[in-house]
mmCIF file of C-alpha atoms in Angstrom:
data_model
loop_
_atom_site.group_PDB
_atom_site.id
_atom_site.type_symbol
_atom_site.label_atom_id
_atom_site.label_comp_id
_atom_site.label_asym_id
_atom_site.label_seq_id
_atom_site.Cartn_x
_atom_site.Cartn_y
_atom_site.Cartn_z
ATOM 1 C CA MET K 20 -20.641 16.841 7.674
ATOM 2 C CA SER K 21 -17.799 19.078 8.668
ATOM 3 C CA THR K 22 -17.524 18.252 12.291
ATOM 4 C CA VAL K 23 -17.759 15.153 14.151
ATOM 5 C CA GLN K 24 -18.796 14.828 18.084
ATOM 6 C CA SER K 25 -16.412 13.315 20.327
ATOM 7 C CA PRO K 26 -17.978 10.666 22.094
ATOM 8 C CA ALA K 27 -14.725 10.692 24.448
ATOM 9 C CA SER K 28 -14.352 14.335 25.282
ATOM 10 C CA GLY K 29 -17.924 15.849 23.949
ATOM 11 C CA SER K 30 -16.041 18.473 22.370
ATOM 12 C CA ASP K 31 -15.775 19.052 18.638
ATOM 13 C CA PHE K 32 -13.894 17.187 16.056
ATOM 14 C CA ALA K 33 -12.803 19.025 13.611
ATOM 15 C CA PRO K 34 -9.028 18.809 12.276
ATOM 16 C CA VAL K 35 -7.337 20.602 9.447
ATOM 17 C CA TYR K 36 -5.438 18.708 7.132
ATOM 18 C CA PRO K 37 -3.042 18.755 5.539
ATOM 19 C CA SER K 38 -1.189 20.757 8.012
ATOM 20 C CA PHE K 39 2.155 20.869 10.250
ATOM 21 C CA GLU K 40 -0.075 20.062 13.491
ATOM 22 C CA HIS K 41 -0.845 15.869 11.838
ATOM 23 C CA ALA K 42 2.549 15.851 9.246
ATOM 24 C CA GLU K 43 4.053 13.523 11.731
ATOM 25 C CA CYS K 44 1.731 11.297 12.899
ATOM 26 C CA PRO K 45 -1.967 11.526 10.823
ATOM 27 C CA PHE K 46 -2.717 8.198 11.403
ATOM 28 C CA PRO K 47 -5.071 8.271 14.313
ATOM 29 C CA MET K 48 -6.498 11.490 12.731
ATOM 30 C CA PHE K 49 -7.125 9.308 9.752
ATOM 31 C CA ASP K 50 -8.141 6.031 11.626
ATOM 32 C CA ARG K 51 -10.751 8.770 13.385
ATOM 33 C CA LEU K 52 -12.260 10.165 9.855
ATOM 34 C CA ARG K 53 -12.483 6.824 8.370
ATOM 35 C CA ALA K 54 -14.856 5.662 11.074
ATOM 36 C CA GLU K 55 -17.105 8.630 11.980
ATOM 37 C CA SER K 56 -16.725 10.592 8.783
ATOM 38 C CA PRO K 57 -14.869 9.089 5.625
ATOM 39 C CA VAL K 58 -15.703 12.089 3.368
ATOM 40 C CA TYR K 59 -14.650 14.907 6.009
ATOM 41 C CA LYS K 60 -15.633 18.662 4.798
ATOM 42 C CA VAL K 61 -12.014 20.317 5.761
ATOM 43 C CA PRO K 62 -13.695 23.312 7.867
ATOM 44 C CA GLY K 63 -12.658 26.849 6.163
ATOM 45 C CA ARG K 64 -11.651 25.256 2.703
ATOM 46 C CA GLU K 65 -13.870 23.988 -0.243
ATOM 47 C CA GLU K 66 -11.677 20.256 0.184
ATOM 48 C CA PHE K 67 -13.215 17.203 1.239
ATOM 49 C CA LEU K 68 -11.104 13.949 2.397
ATOM 50 C CA VAL K 69 -11.184 10.923 1.239
ATOM 51 C CA THR K 70 -10.135 7.978 4.064
ATOM 52 C CA ARG K 71 -11.773 4.685 2.792
ATOM 53 C CA HIS K 72 -9.728 2.242 0.396
ATOM 54 C CA GLU K 73 -13.417 2.201 -1.311
ATOM 55 C CA ASP K 74 -13.852 5.377 -1.790
ATOM 56 C CA LEU K 75 -10.891 6.293 -2.889
ATOM 57 C CA THR K 76 -10.805 3.960 -5.806
ATOM 58 C CA PHE K 77 -14.200 4.994 -7.093
ATOM 59 C CA VAL K 78 -12.874 8.318 -7.359
ATOM 60 C CA THR K 79 -10.028 7.610 -9.460
ATOM 61 C CA SER K 80 -11.984 4.885 -11.432
ATOM 62 C CA HIS K 81 -14.125 8.084 -12.639
ATOM 63 C CA SER K 82 -12.424 10.534 -13.922
ATOM 64 C CA GLU K 83 -15.864 11.705 -15.570
ATOM 65 C CA ILE K 84 -16.731 12.882 -12.490
ATOM 66 C CA PHE K 85 -13.150 13.717 -10.636
ATOM 67 C CA SER K 86 -10.771 15.426 -12.588
ATOM 68 C CA SER K 87 -7.050 15.128 -12.394
ATOM 69 C CA TYR K 88 -6.760 18.818 -12.286
ATOM 70 C CA PRO K 89 -9.096 21.725 -12.726
ATOM 71 C CA ALA K 90 -10.320 23.789 -15.549
ATOM 72 C CA ASP K 91 -9.642 26.888 -14.598
ATOM 73 C CA ALA K 92 -6.131 26.039 -13.100
ATOM 74 C CA PRO K 93 -3.431 28.960 -13.867
ATOM 75 C CA TRP K 94 -1.183 26.429 -16.176
ATOM 76 C CA SER K 95 2.283 27.359 -16.874
ATOM 77 C CA PRO K 96 3.415 27.117 -20.446
ATOM 78 C CA GLY K 97 3.535 23.310 -21.327
ATOM 79 C CA TRP K 98 1.940 22.103 -17.616
ATOM 80 C CA SER K 99 -1.532 21.419 -19.436
ATOM 81 C CA GLU K 100 -0.321 19.203 -22.219
ATOM 82 C CA THR K 101 0.964 16.349 -19.583
ATOM 83 C CA MET K 102 -0.311 14.027 -18.879
ATOM 84 C CA ILE K 103 -0.478 14.195 -15.349
ATOM 85 C CA ALA K 104 -2.991 17.324 -16.175
ATOM 86 C CA LYS K 105 -5.022 15.101 -18.569
ATOM 87 C CA ASP K 106 -7.870 13.190 -17.883
ATOM 88 C CA PRO K 107 -8.859 9.882 -20.337
ATOM 89 C CA PRO K 108 -9.345 9.802 -23.177
ATOM 90 C CA ASP K 109 -6.677 12.589 -23.507
ATOM 91 C CA HIS K 110 -4.347 11.090 -21.437
ATOM 92 C CA THR K 111 -4.295 7.912 -22.763
ATOM 93 C CA PRO K 112 -2.470 8.576 -25.798
ATOM 94 C CA LEU K 113 -0.346 10.801 -23.825
ATOM 95 C CA ARG K 114 0.807 7.838 -21.408
ATOM 96 C CA LYS K 115 1.027 5.358 -24.065
ATOM 97 C CA LEU K 116 3.928 7.522 -25.254
ATOM 98 C CA ILE K 117 5.755 7.315 -22.345
ATOM 99 C CA TYR K 118 5.197 3.458 -21.466
ATOM 100 C CA ARG K 119 7.370 2.935 -24.801
ATOM 101 C CA SER K 120 10.221 3.663 -22.393
ATOM 102 C CA PHE K 121 8.926 1.731 -19.177
ATOM 103 C CA THR K 122 7.982 -1.736 -20.835
ATOM 104 C CA PRO K 123 8.510 -4.685 -18.594
ATOM 105 C CA ALA K 124 11.450 -5.563 -21.053
ATOM 106 C CA LYS K 125 13.009 -1.998 -21.034
ATOM 107 C CA ILE K 126 12.855 -1.896 -16.931
ATOM 108 C CA ARG K 127 14.992 -5.372 -17.253
ATOM 109 C CA GLY K 128 17.378 -3.760 -19.178
ATOM 110 C CA LEU K 129 17.811 -1.051 -16.511
ATOM 111 C CA GLU K 130 19.271 -3.592 -13.897
ATOM 112 C CA PRO K 131 23.091 -3.293 -14.303
ATOM 113 C CA ILE K 132 22.543 0.399 -13.870
ATOM 114 C CA VAL K 133 20.594 0.028 -10.740
ATOM 115 C CA ARG K 134 22.770 -2.215 -9.628
ATOM 116 C CA GLU K 135 25.789 -0.181 -10.418
ATOM 117 C CA VAL K 136 24.786 3.048 -8.712
ATOM 118 C CA VAL K 137 23.566 0.723 -5.593
ATOM 119 C CA ASP K 138 27.251 -0.721 -5.643
ATOM 120 C CA GLY K 139 29.133 2.554 -5.568
ATOM 121 C CA LEU K 140 26.904 4.066 -3.065
ATOM 122 C CA ILE K 141 27.789 1.048 -0.771
ATOM 123 C CA ASP K 142 31.238 1.419 -1.359
ATOM 124 C CA GLY K 143 31.718 5.179 -0.414
ATOM 125 C CA PHE K 144 30.729 3.874 3.573
ATOM 126 C CA ILE K 145 31.666 0.265 3.623
ATOM 127 C CA ASP K 146 34.599 0.701 5.493
ATOM 128 C CA HIS K 147 33.582 3.058 7.792
ATOM 129 C CA GLY K 148 31.094 1.423 10.051
ATOM 130 C CA GLU K 149 28.363 3.513 10.177
ATOM 131 C CA MET K 150 26.348 6.128 8.338
ATOM 132 C CA GLU K 151 23.623 8.444 8.035
ATOM 133 C CA PHE K 152 20.938 6.311 5.891
ATOM 134 C CA VAL K 153 19.041 8.921 4.328
ATOM 135 C CA THR K 154 21.935 11.082 2.708
ATOM 136 C CA ALA K 155 24.638 7.958 2.290
ATOM 137 C CA PHE K 156 22.324 5.799 0.529
ATOM 138 C CA ALA K 157 18.761 6.513 0.602
ATOM 139 C CA ASN K 158 18.713 10.068 -1.247
ATOM 140 C CA PRO K 159 21.199 9.903 -3.672
ATOM 141 C CA LEU K 160 20.306 6.206 -4.766
ATOM 142 C CA SER K 161 16.981 7.700 -6.261
ATOM 143 C CA LEU K 162 18.833 10.846 -7.538
ATOM 144 C CA LEU K 163 21.723 9.059 -9.424
ATOM 145 C CA VAL K 164 19.635 6.563 -10.959
ATOM 146 C CA THR K 165 16.956 8.978 -12.418
ATOM 147 C CA CYS K 166 19.665 11.081 -13.709
ATOM 148 C CA ARG K 167 21.138 7.651 -15.371
ATOM 149 C CA LEU K 168 17.894 7.236 -16.880
ATOM 150 C CA LEU K 169 17.284 10.428 -18.393
ATOM 151 C CA GLY K 170 20.358 11.113 -19.084
ATOM 152 C CA LEU K 171 21.375 14.059 -17.218
ATOM 153 C CA PRO K 172 24.719 14.659 -15.944
ATOM 154 C CA ARG K 173 26.120 13.642 -12.698
ATOM 155 C CA GLU K 174 27.929 16.930 -11.816
ATOM 156 C CA ASP K 175 24.141 18.702 -11.833
ATOM 157 C CA ALA K 176 22.601 15.836 -9.402
ATOM 158 C CA SER K 177 23.285 18.212 -6.423
ATOM 159 C CA TRP K 178 22.260 20.967 -7.894
ATOM 160 C CA LEU K 179 18.949 19.193 -8.948
ATOM 161 C CA GLU K 180 18.342 17.416 -5.367
ATOM 162 C CA HIS K 181 18.427 21.014 -4.020
ATOM 163 C CA LEU K 182 15.148 22.352 -6.552
ATOM 164 C CA VAL K 183 13.141 19.211 -6.659
ATOM 165 C CA GLY K 184 13.841 18.484 -2.520
ATOM 166 C CA THR K 185 12.469 21.974 -1.902
ATOM 167 C CA PHE K 186 9.416 21.181 -4.183
ATOM 168 C CA GLU K 187 6.115 20.196 -3.274
ATOM 169 C CA ALA K 188 3.709 21.118 -6.059
ATOM 170 C CA GLN K 189 0.460 19.311 -4.376
ATOM 171 C CA ALA K 190 1.057 20.713 -1.515
ATOM 172 C CA VAL K 191 2.371 24.511 -2.264
ATOM 173 C CA ARG K 192 -1.505 25.946 -1.741
ATOM 174 C CA TYR K 193 -0.692 24.785 1.866
ATOM 175 C CA HIS K 194 2.451 26.789 2.782
ATOM 176 C CA PRO K 195 3.416 30.459 3.791
ATOM 177 C CA ILE K 196 3.882 32.910 1.029
ATOM 178 C CA GLU K 197 7.071 33.362 0.960
ATOM 179 C CA ARG K 198 7.601 29.759 0.916
ATOM 180 C CA GLN K 199 5.273 29.323 -2.315
ATOM 181 C CA GLU K 200 7.245 31.586 -3.779
ATOM 182 C CA ARG K 201 10.719 30.112 -2.821
ATOM 183 C CA GLN K 202 8.919 26.871 -4.541
ATOM 184 C CA GLU K 203 7.624 28.461 -7.754
ATOM 185 C CA ALA K 204 11.156 29.791 -8.099
ATOM 186 C CA ASN K 205 12.792 26.521 -7.717
ATOM 187 C CA GLY K 206 9.649 24.964 -10.061
ATOM 188 C CA ALA K 207 11.019 27.750 -12.746
ATOM 189 C CA LYS K 208 14.806 27.032 -12.667
ATOM 190 C CA LEU K 209 14.148 23.119 -12.698
ATOM 191 C CA VAL K 210 11.804 23.146 -16.173
ATOM 192 C CA GLU K 211 14.571 26.084 -17.781
ATOM 193 C CA TYR K 212 17.113 23.724 -16.952
ATOM 194 C CA LEU K 213 15.143 20.683 -18.312
ATOM 195 C CA ARG K 214 14.246 22.840 -21.248
ATOM 196 C CA ALA K 215 17.855 23.199 -22.692
ATOM 197 C CA LYS K 216 18.409 19.713 -22.011
ATOM 198 C CA VAL K 217 15.346 19.067 -24.367
ATOM 199 C CA LEU K 218 16.935 20.830 -26.773
ATOM 200 C CA GLU K 219 20.334 19.320 -26.583
ATOM 201 C CA LYS K 220 18.785 16.041 -26.615
ATOM 202 C CA LEU K 221 16.557 17.145 -30.231
ATOM 203 C CA GLU K 222 20.161 17.603 -31.716
ATOM 204 C CA ARG K 223 22.133 15.115 -30.042
ATOM 205 C CA PRO K 224 19.950 11.999 -28.868
ATOM 206 C CA GLY K 225 21.130 9.655 -26.271
ATOM 207 C CA ASP K 226 20.930 6.353 -24.831
ATOM 208 C CA ASP K 227 18.736 7.531 -22.383
ATOM 209 C CA VAL K 228 14.705 7.798 -21.976
ATOM 210 C CA LEU K 229 14.399 11.081 -21.843
ATOM 211 C CA SER K 230 16.056 11.077 -25.690
ATOM 212 C CA GLU K 231 13.364 8.204 -25.823
ATOM 213 C CA VAL K 232 10.689 10.031 -24.864
ATOM 214 C CA ILE K 233 11.462 12.832 -27.067
ATOM 215 C CA ALA K 234 11.706 11.226 -30.007
ATOM 216 C CA ASN K 235 8.142 9.256 -29.647
ATOM 217 C CA HIS K 236 6.648 12.418 -28.905
ATOM 218 C CA THR K 237 8.686 14.220 -31.996
ATOM 219 C CA GLU K 238 7.376 11.278 -34.136
ATOM 220 C CA ALA K 239 3.614 11.212 -33.062
ATOM 221 C CA SER K 240 3.822 15.062 -33.585
ATOM 222 C CA GLY K 241 4.414 14.797 -37.300
ATOM 223 C CA GLY K 242 8.329 16.357 -36.588
ATOM 224 C CA ALA K 243 7.119 19.512 -34.945
ATOM 225 C CA PRO K 244 7.901 19.016 -30.832
ATOM 226 C CA ASN K 245 6.406 21.152 -28.456
ATOM 227 C CA ILE K 246 9.212 21.960 -26.180
ATOM 228 C CA GLU K 247 7.830 23.798 -23.545
ATOM 229 C CA TYR K 248 5.974 20.161 -22.863
ATOM 230 C CA LEU K 249 8.824 18.176 -23.199
ATOM 231 C CA ALA K 250 10.206 20.298 -20.439
ATOM 232 C CA VAL K 251 7.529 20.008 -18.313
ATOM 233 C CA GLU K 252 7.126 16.161 -18.479
ATOM 234 C CA ALA K 253 10.765 15.816 -18.494
ATOM 235 C CA ASN K 254 10.350 17.546 -15.151
ATOM 236 C CA VAL K 255 7.516 15.243 -13.894
ATOM 237 C CA LEU K 256 9.669 12.325 -14.774
ATOM 238 C CA LEU K 257 12.497 13.593 -12.721
ATOM 239 C CA ALA K 258 10.374 14.313 -9.585
ATOM 240 C CA GLY K 259 8.318 11.496 -9.463
ATOM 241 C CA GLY K 260 11.820 9.362 -9.797
ATOM 242 C CA ILE K 261 13.669 11.329 -6.837
ATOM 243 C CA THR K 262 11.085 11.110 -4.837
ATOM 244 C CA THR K 263 9.539 8.444 -3.985
ATOM 245 C CA THR K 264 12.191 5.784 -4.492
ATOM 246 C CA ALA K 265 13.975 7.994 -1.990
ATOM 247 C CA HIS K 266 11.482 8.274 0.676
ATOM 248 C CA MET K 267 10.560 4.055 0.164
ATOM 249 C CA ALA K 268 14.216 3.254 0.927
ATOM 250 C CA ALA K 269 14.422 4.941 3.741
ATOM 251 C CA SER K 270 10.736 4.245 5.218
ATOM 252 C CA ALA K 271 11.976 0.392 4.636
ATOM 253 C CA MET K 272 15.529 0.844 6.569
ATOM 254 C CA SER K 273 13.830 2.577 9.754
ATOM 255 C CA LEU K 274 10.512 -0.389 9.157
ATOM 256 C CA LEU K 275 12.797 -3.055 9.168
ATOM 257 C CA LEU K 276 15.289 -2.140 12.318
ATOM 258 C CA ARG K 277 12.378 -1.544 14.866
ATOM 259 C CA HIS K 278 10.911 -4.701 13.389
ATOM 260 C CA PRO K 279 13.705 -7.087 13.932
ATOM 261 C CA ASP K 280 11.660 -10.430 13.456
ATOM 262 C CA GLN K 281 10.263 -8.842 10.058
ATOM 263 C CA MET K 282 14.486 -7.958 9.522
ATOM 264 C CA GLU K 283 15.325 -11.631 10.091
ATOM 265 C CA LEU K 284 12.889 -12.808 7.815
ATOM 266 C CA VAL K 285 13.751 -11.126 4.514
ATOM 267 C CA GLN K 286 17.664 -11.315 5.002
ATOM 268 C CA ASN K 287 17.515 -14.743 5.281
ATOM 269 C CA ASP K 288 14.663 -15.082 2.236
ATOM 270 C CA PHE K 289 15.282 -12.569 -0.459
ATOM 271 C CA SER K 290 12.341 -13.568 -2.168
ATOM 272 C CA LEU K 291 10.434 -11.484 0.590
ATOM 273 C CA ILE K 292 12.306 -8.454 -0.580
ATOM 274 C CA PRO K 293 9.341 -7.211 -3.345
ATOM 275 C CA ARG K 294 6.196 -7.826 -0.933
ATOM 276 C CA MET K 295 8.269 -6.101 1.619
ATOM 277 C CA VAL K 296 8.963 -2.857 -0.905
ATOM 278 C CA GLU K 297 4.938 -3.040 -1.084
ATOM 279 C CA GLU K 298 4.704 -2.883 2.606
ATOM 280 C CA VAL K 299 6.557 -0.282 3.104
ATOM 281 C CA ILE K 300 4.758 1.569 0.080
ATOM 282 C CA ARG K 301 1.752 0.997 1.828
ATOM 283 C CA LEU K 302 2.496 1.636 5.632
ATOM 284 C CA GLU K 303 4.455 4.124 4.910
ATOM 285 C CA SER K 304 3.155 6.405 1.686
ATOM 286 C CA PRO K 305 5.728 8.182 0.573
ATOM 287 C CA ALA K 306 3.153 10.222 -1.396
ATOM 288 C CA GLN K 307 0.651 10.922 0.744
ATOM 289 C CA TYR K 308 -2.699 12.278 -1.614
ATOM 290 C CA GLN K 309 -3.526 13.242 -4.640
ATOM 291 C CA PRO K 310 -6.071 15.806 -5.551
ATOM 292 C CA ARG K 311 -9.172 15.462 -7.241
ATOM 293 C CA TYR K 312 -11.689 17.491 -8.541
ATOM 294 C CA ALA K 313 -15.504 17.435 -9.025
ATOM 295 C CA VAL K 314 -16.245 17.887 -12.637
ATOM 296 C CA VAL K 315 -20.631 17.917 -11.881
ATOM 297 C CA ASP K 316 -22.406 18.386 -8.925
ATOM 298 C CA THR K 317 -22.409 14.493 -7.163
ATOM 299 C CA GLU K 318 -22.281 12.602 -3.555
ATOM 300 C CA LEU K 319 -19.467 10.210 -2.095
ATOM 301 C CA GLY K 320 -20.092 8.234 0.742
ATOM 302 C CA GLY K 321 -23.324 9.645 1.579
ATOM 303 C CA VAL K 322 -21.878 13.329 1.570
ATOM 304 C CA LYS K 323 -22.573 15.913 -1.040
ATOM 305 C CA ILE K 324 -20.084 17.106 -3.641
ATOM 306 C CA PRO K 325 -20.663 20.646 -5.205
ATOM 307 C CA ARG K 326 -19.233 20.950 -8.471
ATOM 308 C CA GLY K 327 -15.760 22.660 -7.999
ATOM 309 C CA SER K 328 -14.940 21.133 -4.828
ATOM 310 C CA CYS K 329 -11.484 19.820 -4.044
ATOM 311 C CA LEU K 330 -11.023 16.127 -3.055
ATOM 312 C CA LEU K 331 -7.975 14.762 -1.274
ATOM 313 C CA ILE K 332 -7.695 11.335 -1.738
ATOM 314 C CA LEU K 333 -5.538 9.927 1.093
ATOM 315 C CA TYR K 334 -3.331 7.324 0.179
ATOM 316 C CA SER K 335 -2.089 7.198 3.519
ATOM 317 C CA ALA K 336 -5.217 6.668 5.256
ATOM 318 C CA ALA K 337 -6.761 4.096 2.439
ATOM 319 C CA ASN K 338 -3.994 1.906 2.603
ATOM 320 C CA ARG K 339 -4.688 1.917 6.406
ATOM 321 C CA ASP K 340 -8.384 0.929 5.838
ATOM 322 C CA PRO K 341 -9.077 -2.524 8.396
ATOM 323 C CA GLU K 342 -11.824 -3.111 5.971
ATOM 324 C CA ARG K 343 -9.222 -3.789 2.968
ATOM 325 C CA PHE K 344 -5.993 -5.051 5.007
ATOM 326 C CA SER K 345 -6.433 -7.000 8.269
ATOM 327 C CA CYS K 346 -4.369 -5.009 11.517
ATOM 328 C CA PRO K 347 -3.589 -2.513 8.782
ATOM 329 C CA ALA K 348 -0.821 -0.807 11.707
ATOM 330 C CA ASP K 349 1.069 -3.988 11.650
ATOM 331 C CA PHE K 350 4.548 -4.376 9.740
ATOM 332 C CA ASP K 351 4.186 -7.656 7.609
ATOM 333 C CA VAL K 352 6.139 -8.637 5.153
ATOM 334 C CA ARG K 353 4.472 -11.650 4.342
ATOM 335 C CA ARG K 354 1.012 -9.680 3.955
ATOM 336 C CA THR K 355 -0.839 -12.237 1.185
ATOM 337 C CA ASN K 356 -2.785 -8.494 -0.202
ATOM 338 C CA VAL K 357 -0.561 -6.271 -0.121
ATOM 339 C CA GLU K 358 -0.805 -5.532 -3.691
ATOM 340 C CA LYS K 359 -4.122 -3.936 -2.842
ATOM 341 C CA HIS K 360 -2.195 -0.473 -1.786
ATOM 342 C CA VAL K 361 -2.869 2.400 -3.583
ATOM 343 C CA GLY K 362 0.633 3.776 -2.578
ATOM 344 C CA PHE K 363 1.572 4.355 -6.404
ATOM 345 C CA GLY K 364 -1.753 5.723 -7.131
ATOM 346 C CA HIS K 365 -4.591 4.003 -8.673
ATOM 347 C CA GLY K 366 -6.389 3.818 -11.762
ATOM 348 C CA PRO K 367 -5.396 6.108 -15.207
ATOM 349 C CA HIS K 368 -2.554 7.980 -13.287
ATOM 350 C CA PHE K 369 -1.174 4.955 -11.609
ATOM 351 C CA CYS K 370 2.454 6.209 -11.316
ATOM 352 C CA ILE K 371 4.162 4.645 -14.338
ATOM 353 C CA GLY K 372 7.630 5.097 -13.043
ATOM 354 C CA ALA K 373 6.484 2.037 -10.204
ATOM 355 C CA PRO K 374 8.588 -0.727 -11.206
ATOM 356 C CA ILE K 375 11.803 1.333 -11.644
ATOM 357 C CA SER K 376 11.040 2.132 -8.019
ATOM 358 C CA ARG K 377 10.373 -1.383 -7.018
ATOM 359 C CA LEU K 378 13.514 -2.577 -9.053
ATOM 360 C CA GLU K 379 15.407 0.402 -7.224
ATOM 361 C CA GLY K 380 14.155 -1.372 -3.679
ATOM 362 C CA ARG K 381 14.850 -5.183 -4.678
ATOM 363 C CA ILE K 382 18.759 -4.652 -5.849
ATOM 364 C CA SER K 383 19.223 -2.164 -3.181
ATOM 365 C CA PHE K 384 18.439 -4.304 -0.200
ATOM 366 C CA GLU K 385 19.101 -7.634 -1.777
ATOM 367 C CA GLN K 386 23.206 -5.585 -2.012
ATOM 368 C CA LEU K 387 23.150 -4.101 1.285
ATOM 369 C CA PHE K 388 21.974 -7.970 3.278
ATOM 370 C CA THR K 389 24.717 -9.260 0.960
ATOM 371 C CA ARG K 390 27.730 -6.464 1.716
ATOM 372 C CA LEU K 391 26.588 -5.803 4.693
ATOM 373 C CA LYS K 392 26.063 -7.705 8.522
ATOM 374 C CA ASP K 393 24.896 -6.622 11.637
ATOM 375 C CA ILE K 394 23.085 -3.397 10.586
ATOM 376 C CA ARG K 395 21.683 -1.807 13.579
ATOM 377 C CA LEU K 396 20.491 1.788 14.954
ATOM 378 C CA ALA K 397 23.005 3.982 16.325
ATOM 379 C CA GLU K 398 22.381 3.728 20.363
ATOM 380 C CA GLY K 399 20.786 7.644 21.367
ATOM 381 C CA LYS K 400 21.418 9.102 18.099
ATOM 382 C CA ASN K 401 17.621 8.247 16.331
ATOM 383 C CA ASP K 402 14.557 9.824 17.133
ATOM 384 C CA PHE K 403 12.263 8.708 14.430
ATOM 385 C CA LYS K 404 11.276 12.060 12.982
ATOM 386 C CA HIS K 405 9.779 12.763 9.482
ATOM 387 C CA SER K 406 10.921 15.236 7.329
ATOM 388 C CA PRO K 407 8.509 18.320 7.771
ATOM 389 C CA SER K 408 6.472 17.895 4.627
ATOM 390 C CA LEU K 409 2.776 18.379 4.117
ATOM 391 C CA TYR K 410 2.811 16.203 1.148
ATOM 392 C CA PHE K 411 5.960 13.549 1.229
ATOM 393 C CA ARG K 412 6.634 11.385 4.197
ATOM 394 C CA ALA K 413 9.877 9.727 5.130
ATOM 395 C CA PRO K 414 12.427 9.398 8.001
ATOM 396 C CA SER K 415 14.690 12.956 8.458
ATOM 397 C CA SER K 416 17.439 10.604 9.254
ATOM 398 C CA LEU K 417 18.564 7.340 10.099
ATOM 399 C CA GLN K 418 21.892 6.618 11.854
ATOM 400 C CA LEU K 419 23.180 3.042 11.650
ATOM 401 C CA TRP K 420 26.268 1.006 12.790
ATOM 402 C CA PHE K 421 26.921 -1.927 10.816
ATOM 403 C CA GLU K 422 30.108 -4.328 10.091
ATOM 404 C CA ARG K 423 31.749 -5.466 6.629
ATOM 405 C CA ALA K 424 30.090 -8.686 5.761
#
C-alpha cells in the first residue's frame, strides 16, 4: 500500500520520510501511518517504513529474513568486518569480543571517570547562574567520557566533535550530494585518525577500552590484528558513544523543565532517575530509525516485501505505539513498562554501549540536582526546536537559569 486515503480531507496521504519536512515533528505522521498503513511503501523509493512495535521487534528478531546491511553494499576497507555489518551467526563472536569491555563489572568500574567528567563540567558554569545546556553540558559530557574510555587525548575532543557531529551514516543518502561528499570526507578523516591511534595502542597499550578491544581481537586472530577493521570498529564505538548520550541528556533536561510535576518527582527521589532516562529514550528516541534489508521475498503486516527492499524500522514510532504504551505521548517518569522501549535497538544489534549511556544519565542528573537549584528555562530565550537532522533527534539549544545549591 503506497498511499492511504485521508478520511479528513479526501486527498491522498503519501508522506516521504526521512525528509526535512517531517524532521522537526514526525509524530503525527507516525501516528497516522501506524493506524492506517503500519508497513508503508515510501513513494518513489524501494523502502518501507515499519511503525508498529510488534512489527519492529519481529524484523529485528529475524536476521535470516531481514539483514542489517545489503550484500552488495559498497564497503570501505574494514567496514564489512564490523559487528554492525554482520548478522548472526557471524555477528555473535565479534560482539562477544567487544562485550568483554562492557561487562557489568567493567561498567561499574567506570563510575569514577563519569563522575569526574560530570563534576568538572558543572564546575565550569556553576557560578554563572546561566548556561546553554547543550553546548555547556550535554555534548561535552558524552564526548569527554567517550574519549576517556577509548584513551583518546582530551585535546582532540573538539576536532572529533566536529567530525562526528557532521556524520549521519544511516541518513547520508537522503542528503544533497554536497552534504554526502562532506560526510564521506569527514568519515574518512575520522577513520584515518583512529587507524593511527590503533597503531599507537598496539605498540603502547593503555588502560582503556580501545586498548582492550585491540588486545582481545589480536588474541582471537592469533596475533595478526586487522588494522582496518579495528579503526572502523573504533569509529563505531566513538560515534555511538558521543551521539546517543548527548541527545538523551539534552532531551531529558528539556522534558523535565517543561513538565515541572515530573521534575519535582525526580528531584525528590533520585531512585526515579534511571527510569526517567529510559522514558526519555522512549519518548524522544535519539536515533530515530535503522535500516534492514529483505534477503528473500517476504511479507510483513500483510504487505508484500520484495527481496532487496530496504525497511526503515522506526524506533521513534514504535516507542509511541499505543498498543505497547498507554498514553504514549505523555512524559511519565514512573511508567511501569518503559523497559519495553526500543530506543537502544532490539535483538542481536541492541546497543552495546547502552549501559554506559544509562550510567552517564544517572550520574549527570544526580549531580545536577545536587549541586544546582531552581533550574528553570531562561525567559524568552528558548524556541524548543530540534537540530536539523534526518537521523538524530535532540534540542538544538536549551537556555537555562539556575542557582548554586
